[in-house]
Amino acid sequence: MSFSRLVRFISTDGNTYYGDAILKAGIIDARKATHAWIISGNIFGHYLVTDQQKPIKKLLAPLSWDQIHTVRFLGLNYAKHALEIKLPKPKYPILFFKPVTSIVGPTDPIPVPKFAQIDNETDYECELVIVIGKEAKNITEAEALDYVLGYAVGNDVSQRSWQIKKGGGQWSLGKMLDGWAPFGPAIVSSKIIKDPQNLQISTKINGKIVQSENTSDQIFGVAKTISFLSQGTTLLPGDLIWTGTPAGVGMGRTPQYWLKHGDIVEIELENVGTIQNEVVYEKDIKAKL
């Protein structure tokens, strides 16, 4: 039996497990699960969803750093987002990367070090996250979804002054920081989400909706993105592809809105669930990974 909603969690015995979240009827958000069926084996190969349950004490990022090879991000991939920041739609996907140390869990704090406090221009970006399930190279758009293990939701935290004004034309300095890619709360199987191009995605800051869109507004859909990125490059099991953010980012608002110490950022994706992270300035916070 394959998993429905893959979670990685610390249980009450202090150990870390992979599991399939046990949810009540009508609930889809793994953050509301109190227990999970334990998974044994390799989630990218042969594994077994056992009949053993464990209580969930804390949800972690669905994958650990050593399971992730490459973390890819698309920029300007929603039509309305390109319009709000007054840039033309890209002809080809705009690609950048973050290190695995940016990955943290669905409830971990977003640490903002002094480096990122220059100009106080830290921004939020809700994103659909693709998890690659098997090696893919030179694949067609028609077969691309067969290579997806599942989907999650994430926040591509960005510091705009380093990204745009001081990065020398590339974006990494404003996006690469530790803890700046929280995601989860689970990896929802592609058998559940069969059409990733018709999902509502949104962001709330302190309970107020600031982004709300459908993934149908993506310029390069999931299948096209996977196919394009696989041309001449092998996508590996565990690779993450973040598919861009819709309109409503702080940079594009009037007046502009930047994340502040203590802000609570909630990012939700239909049929996946919600991550909720607090913005914390000037603290060295190490998430358990």
XYZ file of C-alpha atoms in Angstrom:
289
model
C 0.000 0.000 0.000
C 1.372 3.437 -0.939
C 1.249 6.467 1.366
C -1.368 9.194 1.086
C 0.236 11.962 3.149
C 3.876 11.339 3.981
C 5.073 13.019 7.174
C 8.358 13.001 9.061
C 7.939 13.582 12.762
C 9.301 13.293 16.258
C 7.170 11.021 18.397
C 6.673 11.032 22.154
C 9.521 8.527 22.555
C 11.969 11.115 21.174
C 12.659 9.211 17.952
C 12.113 10.421 14.394
C 9.866 8.442 12.054
C 8.367 8.527 8.594
C 4.666 7.914 8.567
C 1.385 8.195 6.721
C -0.687 10.797 8.570
C -3.920 9.472 10.058
C -6.656 12.035 9.503
C -10.309 12.194 10.447
C -12.919 12.159 7.699
C -13.014 15.413 5.784
C -9.606 16.610 7.081
C -6.714 16.992 4.636
C -4.177 18.976 6.699
C -1.467 16.777 8.231
C -0.885 19.440 10.910
C -4.136 18.231 12.465
C -2.981 14.616 12.662
C -2.184 13.292 16.127
C -0.886 9.898 14.918
C 0.637 8.314 11.836
C 1.068 4.811 10.447
C 4.798 4.061 10.559
C 6.540 3.636 7.194
C 9.484 1.257 6.912
C 11.920 0.993 4.015
C 12.983 3.490 1.353
C 10.271 5.984 0.410
C 11.954 6.394 -2.996
C 12.121 2.653 -3.560
C 10.566 -0.250 -1.698
C 8.683 0.762 1.426
C 5.819 -0.493 3.558
C 3.075 1.419 5.327
C 2.803 -0.725 8.454
C -0.131 -1.215 10.820
C 1.882 0.303 13.677
C 0.821 3.746 14.904
C 2.931 6.373 16.638
C 1.795 9.666 18.183
C 3.054 12.847 16.538
C 4.800 15.254 18.911
C 6.310 17.578 16.268
C 6.144 17.607 12.487
C 9.475 18.055 10.715
C 10.263 18.930 7.115
C 8.905 15.948 5.139
C 12.433 15.154 3.877
C 15.746 15.431 5.724
C 18.689 17.310 4.251
C 20.511 14.118 3.269
C 17.546 12.990 1.134
C 17.460 16.177 -0.935
C 19.945 16.553 -3.778
C 18.900 19.843 -5.386
C 16.417 22.542 -4.419
C 15.266 24.368 -7.568
C 13.043 27.447 -7.695
C 11.210 29.183 -10.511
C 10.892 32.948 -10.600
C 8.128 34.988 -12.261
C 5.977 31.941 -12.908
C 2.523 33.455 -12.327
C 1.109 35.831 -14.931
C -0.490 38.217 -12.433
C 2.692 38.317 -10.333
C 4.743 39.397 -13.361
C 2.146 42.083 -13.987
C 2.198 43.418 -10.407
C 5.969 43.928 -10.433
C 5.868 45.317 -13.977
C 8.027 42.692 -15.679
C 7.288 40.818 -18.929
C 6.297 37.159 -18.851
C 9.433 35.060 -19.281
C 9.879 33.100 -22.511
C 11.574 30.273 -20.621
C 11.473 29.296 -16.936
C 13.640 31.496 -14.709
C 15.654 29.193 -12.463
C 17.557 29.728 -9.220
C 18.668 27.514 -6.337
C 18.778 27.407 -2.566
C 21.020 25.199 -0.389
C 19.485 22.338 1.592
C 20.147 24.313 4.785
C 17.272 26.585 3.758
C 14.862 23.670 4.279
C 12.967 23.591 7.579
C 9.663 22.221 8.775
C 6.061 23.421 8.661
C 6.100 25.067 12.110
C 9.757 26.078 12.504
C 10.654 29.765 12.928
C 11.947 31.810 9.994
C 15.227 33.237 11.334
C 16.179 36.685 10.055
C 19.893 37.294 10.753
C 21.475 40.741 10.752
C 22.645 40.129 7.169
C 19.002 40.070 6.064
C 17.916 43.042 8.174
C 19.603 45.504 5.836
C 16.818 47.783 4.575
C 14.275 45.468 6.303
C 12.929 44.116 3.013
C 12.138 40.493 3.900
C 9.249 39.121 1.839
C 7.002 36.040 1.661
C 6.163 33.831 -1.335
C 3.648 30.973 -1.195
C 4.572 28.148 -3.575
C 3.484 24.722 -4.761
C 6.418 22.341 -4.220
C 7.032 19.323 -6.470
C 8.862 16.319 -5.003
C 10.568 14.181 -7.639
C 10.124 10.457 -7.036
C 12.437 8.805 -9.574
C 15.248 9.689 -11.968
C 14.109 11.817 -14.866
C 16.150 12.967 -17.854
C 15.028 14.289 -21.226
C 11.419 13.408 -20.471
C 8.410 14.722 -22.357
C 5.709 16.922 -20.917
C 3.190 14.111 -21.450
C 5.086 11.735 -19.159
C 6.386 14.278 -16.632
C 3.767 13.727 -13.907
C 4.725 10.036 -13.753
C 7.979 11.128 -12.099
C 6.305 13.007 -9.235
C 6.297 11.459 -5.768
C 3.928 14.103 -4.455
C 3.349 17.750 -3.626
C 3.815 20.041 -0.644
C 3.477 23.752 0.068
C 6.343 26.085 0.885
C 7.460 29.657 1.513
C 10.268 31.055 -0.648
C 11.380 33.677 1.870
C 13.222 36.485 0.081
C 15.211 39.567 1.072
C 14.547 41.979 -1.769
C 17.397 44.461 -1.367
C 19.997 41.672 -1.611
C 18.015 39.895 -4.315
C 17.475 42.867 -6.605
C 19.689 45.830 -5.694
C 22.853 44.256 -4.315
C 23.013 40.789 -5.877
C 24.840 41.708 -9.060
C 21.972 40.576 -11.272
C 21.467 37.167 -9.683
C 18.987 36.384 -6.934
C 20.744 33.945 -4.607
C 22.078 36.419 -2.024
C 18.533 37.429 -1.188
C 17.160 33.903 -0.944
C 19.856 31.486 0.243
C 19.673 31.861 4.021
C 19.237 29.073 6.549
C 15.586 28.381 7.298
C 14.297 30.369 4.335
C 12.432 27.512 2.665
C 9.970 26.058 5.190
C 7.766 23.387 3.629
C 5.309 20.620 4.400
C 3.199 19.811 6.273
C 3.267 16.535 4.324
C 4.114 15.221 0.888
C 0.703 14.485 -0.562
C 0.761 11.624 -3.059
C 0.378 12.396 -6.740
C -2.307 9.699 -6.701
C -4.408 12.096 -4.623
C -3.478 15.284 -6.476
C -3.907 14.323 -10.109
C -4.271 17.849 -11.469
C -1.748 20.274 -9.923
C -2.962 23.064 -12.229
C -6.246 23.616 -10.408
C -5.332 24.239 -6.781
C -6.010 27.286 -4.619
C -2.916 28.699 -2.926
C -2.783 31.515 -0.390
C -0.790 33.385 2.244
C -1.980 34.975 5.475
C 0.093 37.367 7.581
C -1.185 37.567 11.162
C -4.508 36.177 9.939
C -4.946 38.599 7.013
C -5.033 37.178 3.481
C -2.320 38.776 1.335
C -2.061 36.228 -1.491
C -4.885 34.181 -3.002
C -4.685 32.578 -6.413
C -5.134 29.356 -8.374
C -2.213 27.408 -9.820
C -3.935 27.718 -13.203
C -2.286 31.181 -13.365
C 1.160 29.566 -13.676
C 2.999 30.469 -16.859
C 4.864 27.157 -16.877
C 2.737 24.386 -15.394
C 4.064 21.480 -13.384
C 4.427 19.061 -16.314
C 6.102 21.645 -18.555
C 8.448 22.667 -15.731
C 9.579 19.115 -14.991
C 10.101 18.339 -18.666
C 12.067 21.550 -19.262
C 14.325 21.107 -16.234
C 15.068 17.481 -17.210
C 16.515 18.410 -20.607
C 20.164 17.410 -20.414
C 19.969 17.254 -16.614
C 19.057 14.295 -14.418
C 16.417 15.059 -11.827
C 16.974 12.769 -8.839
C 14.592 11.241 -6.288
C 14.212 13.758 -3.497
C 14.823 16.803 -5.674
C 12.472 19.669 -4.862
C 11.065 22.074 -7.438
C 9.345 25.211 -6.129
C 7.054 26.509 -8.841
C 6.911 30.253 -8.232
C 4.592 32.568 -6.344
C 1.366 34.336 -7.342
C 0.530 38.028 -7.030
C 0.299 39.688 -3.640
C 3.910 39.597 -2.438
C 5.001 42.409 -0.141
C 7.215 43.954 -2.811
C 4.268 44.292 -5.193
C 1.795 45.840 -2.741
C 0.973 49.522 -2.338
C 2.300 50.433 0.139
C 4.916 47.697 0.205
C 4.771 45.310 3.159
C 7.839 43.683 4.701
C 7.884 40.905 7.270
C 8.514 42.012 10.844
C 9.711 40.283 13.974
C 6.827 38.268 15.408
C 4.767 38.060 12.225
C 2.951 34.739 11.757
C 3.020 33.549 8.154
C 0.457 30.916 7.153
C 0.685 29.393 3.689
C -2.018 27.029 2.447
C -2.381 24.837 -0.628
C -5.652 23.140 -1.507
C -5.658 19.366 -0.805
C -2.238 19.682 0.874
C -2.636 21.770 4.020
C -0.932 24.658 5.786
C 2.477 25.617 7.096
C 2.682 28.245 9.831
C 5.975 29.927 10.676
C 6.890 32.821 12.962
C 9.359 35.455 11.787
C 12.140 35.767 14.373
C 14.817 38.465 14.141
C 18.398 38.209 15.448
C 18.238 34.683 16.789
C 20.306 31.691 15.827
C 17.615 29.031 15.691
C 18.503 25.490 14.702
C 15.586 23.398 13.493
C 15.716 19.664 14.120
C 16.452 17.934 10.828
